[in-house]
Amino acid sequence: MRYEAFGRVLAALAAETDAIDSCRDLSWWLGADHAWNIEWRDGPYAHELAALLLDRLTDSGLDDLAHHPGNSTLQVLGTPFVLHAVDPLGLDRMRTRPGLWRLSQALDPLHHTSARRPWEELLGG
């Protein structure tokens, strides 16, 4: 049941493309307390992503959900999920911020711009 809940949350997360594209270093692990931990850099605040996931999971017809507004934990099919945002931007700032670095654009070899790429900044090229 724990892995089914994890699959449903990841499917809901994949459907939130604007939010997930702004996240860097997305990782997850099963904690010692049997709760799934999901962590990312930049992107939305944890409580904002929890609300997005809750809406997406509710729209998919899942009834076994628990969430307290403003909290960064979800309970899906009886499995707890703890969301961790490291240096978050927030949804409002993320949507209005021009030039937000997106992983898909950085890795696209056909996407050429006059702006320097992150590795060029690091290497001084």
PDB file of C-alpha atoms in Angstrom, residues 29-111:
ATOM      1  CA  TRP A  29      13.411   8.503   0.381  1.00  0.00           C
ATOM      2  CA  LEU A  30      11.511   6.296   2.764  1.00  0.00           C
ATOM      3  CA  GLY A  31      12.209   7.414   6.317  1.00  0.00           C
ATOM      4  CA  ALA A  32      12.693   5.265   9.388  1.00  0.00           C
ATOM      5  CA  ASP A  33       9.184   6.269  10.487  1.00  0.00           C
ATOM      6  CA  HIS A  34       7.791   4.742   7.239  1.00  0.00           C
ATOM      7  CA  ALA A  35       6.967   8.183   5.872  1.00  0.00           C
ATOM      8  CA  TRP A  36       7.991   9.183   2.357  1.00  0.00           C
ATOM      9  CA  ASN A  37      10.145  12.310   2.348  1.00  0.00           C
ATOM     10  CA  ILE A  38      10.256  14.431  -0.818  1.00  0.00           C
ATOM     11  CA  GLU A  39      12.812  17.245  -1.024  1.00  0.00           C
ATOM     12  CA  TRP A  40      13.734  19.853  -3.662  1.00  0.00           C
ATOM     13  CA  ARG A  41      15.575  23.136  -4.114  1.00  0.00           C
ATOM     14  CA  ASP A  42      13.978  26.356  -5.381  1.00  0.00           C
ATOM     15  CA  GLY A  43      10.417  25.926  -6.656  1.00  0.00           C
ATOM     16  CA  PRO A  44       7.300  26.251  -4.516  1.00  0.00           C
ATOM     17  CA  TYR A  45       7.053  26.264  -0.751  1.00  0.00           C
ATOM     18  CA  ALA A  46       6.264  22.869   0.762  1.00  0.00           C
ATOM     19  CA  HIS A  47       2.752  23.870   1.845  1.00  0.00           C
ATOM     20  CA  GLU A  48       2.021  25.204  -1.667  1.00  0.00           C
ATOM     21  CA  LEU A  49       3.088  21.950  -3.288  1.00  0.00           C
ATOM     22  CA  ALA A  50       1.081  19.990  -0.711  1.00  0.00           C
ATOM     23  CA  ALA A  51      -2.037  21.964  -1.681  1.00  0.00           C
ATOM     24  CA  LEU A  52      -1.376  21.363  -5.407  1.00  0.00           C
ATOM     25  CA  LEU A  53      -0.906  17.642  -4.822  1.00  0.00           C
ATOM     26  CA  LEU A  54      -4.032  17.485  -2.686  1.00  0.00           C
ATOM     27  CA  ASP A  55      -6.084  19.126  -5.454  1.00  0.00           C
ATOM     28  CA  ARG A  56      -4.638  16.818  -8.109  1.00  0.00           C
ATOM     29  CA  LEU A  57      -5.187  13.667  -6.020  1.00  0.00           C
ATOM     30  CA  THR A  58      -8.742  14.715  -5.132  1.00  0.00           C
ATOM     31  CA  ASP A  59      -9.502  15.371  -8.820  1.00  0.00           C
ATOM     32  CA  SER A  60      -8.273  11.859  -9.651  1.00  0.00           C
ATOM     33  CA  GLY A  61     -10.948  10.420  -7.361  1.00  0.00           C
ATOM     34  CA  LEU A  62      -8.782   9.438  -4.401  1.00  0.00           C
ATOM     35  CA  ASP A  63     -10.744   9.744  -1.163  1.00  0.00           C
ATOM     36  CA  ASP A  64      -8.253   8.468   1.429  1.00  0.00           C
ATOM     37  CA  LEU A  65      -6.425  11.793   1.932  1.00  0.00           C
ATOM     38  CA  ALA A  66      -5.572  13.867   4.979  1.00  0.00           C
ATOM     39  CA  HIS A  67      -3.979  17.307   4.994  1.00  0.00           C
ATOM     40  CA  HIS A  68      -4.069  20.313   7.274  1.00  0.00           C
ATOM     41  CA  PRO A  69      -3.974  23.678   5.429  1.00  0.00           C
ATOM     42  CA  GLY A  70      -0.629  25.422   5.772  1.00  0.00           C
ATOM     43  CA  ASN A  71       1.095  22.147   6.663  1.00  0.00           C
ATOM     44  CA  SER A  72       3.701  20.366   4.549  1.00  0.00           C
ATOM     45  CA  THR A  73       2.572  16.829   5.310  1.00  0.00           C
ATOM     46  CA  LEU A  74       0.040  14.694   3.471  1.00  0.00           C
ATOM     47  CA  GLN A  75      -1.513  11.374   4.320  1.00  0.00           C
ATOM     48  CA  VAL A  76      -2.277   9.330   1.186  1.00  0.00           C
ATOM     49  CA  LEU A  77      -3.824   5.870   1.550  1.00  0.00           C
ATOM     50  CA  GLY A  78      -2.684   5.892   5.173  1.00  0.00           C
ATOM     51  CA  THR A  79       0.940   6.637   4.217  1.00  0.00           C
ATOM     52  CA  PRO A  80       2.487   9.889   5.456  1.00  0.00           C
ATOM     53  CA  PHE A  81       4.388  12.165   3.051  1.00  0.00           C
ATOM     54  CA  VAL A  82       6.656  14.912   4.370  1.00  0.00           C
ATOM     55  CA  LEU A  83       7.566  17.658   1.893  1.00  0.00           C
ATOM     56  CA  HIS A  84      10.834  19.598   2.319  1.00  0.00           C
ATOM     57  CA  ALA A  85      11.602  22.761   0.333  1.00  0.00           C
ATOM     58  CA  VAL A  86      15.192  24.019   0.466  1.00  0.00           C
ATOM     59  CA  ASP A  87      15.515  27.722  -0.448  1.00  0.00           C
ATOM     60  CA  PRO A  88      12.013  27.897  -1.986  1.00  0.00           C
ATOM     61  CA  LEU A  89      10.910  30.724  -4.273  1.00  0.00           C
ATOM     62  CA  GLY A  90       7.168  30.316  -3.856  1.00  0.00           C
ATOM     63  CA  LEU A  91       4.594  29.905  -6.612  1.00  0.00           C
ATOM     64  CA  ASP A  92       3.893  33.616  -7.062  1.00  0.00           C
ATOM     65  CA  ARG A  93       7.533  34.596  -7.363  1.00  0.00           C
ATOM     66  CA  MET A  94       8.296  31.530  -9.493  1.00  0.00           C
ATOM     67  CA  ARG A  95       5.623  32.453 -12.052  1.00  0.00           C
ATOM     68  CA  THR A  96       6.645  36.101 -12.322  1.00  0.00           C
ATOM     69  CA  ARG A  97      10.409  35.687 -12.204  1.00  0.00           C
ATOM     70  CA  PRO A  98      11.911  36.077 -15.683  1.00  0.00           C
ATOM     71  CA  GLY A  99      14.813  33.893 -16.655  1.00  0.00           C
ATOM     72  CA  LEU A 100      14.122  31.170 -14.121  1.00  0.00           C
ATOM     73  CA  TRP A 101      16.668  28.454 -14.764  1.00  0.00           C
ATOM     74  CA  ARG A 102      14.915  25.301 -15.869  1.00  0.00           C
ATOM     75  CA  LEU A 103      16.663  21.962 -16.134  1.00  0.00           C
ATOM     76  CA  SER A 104      14.943  20.966 -19.362  1.00  0.00           C
ATOM     77  CA  GLN A 105      16.123  24.138 -21.122  1.00  0.00           C
ATOM     78  CA  ALA A 106      19.658  23.795 -19.824  1.00  0.00           C
ATOM     79  CA  LEU A 107      19.971  20.241 -21.094  1.00  0.00           C
ATOM     80  CA  ASP A 108      18.377  20.883 -24.499  1.00  0.00           C
ATOM     81  CA  PRO A 109      21.244  20.949 -27.055  1.00  0.00           C
ATOM     82  CA  LEU A 110      19.038  22.645 -29.673  1.00  0.00           C
ATOM     83  CA  HIS A 111      18.053  25.525 -27.385  1.00  0.00           C
TER      84      HIS A 111
END
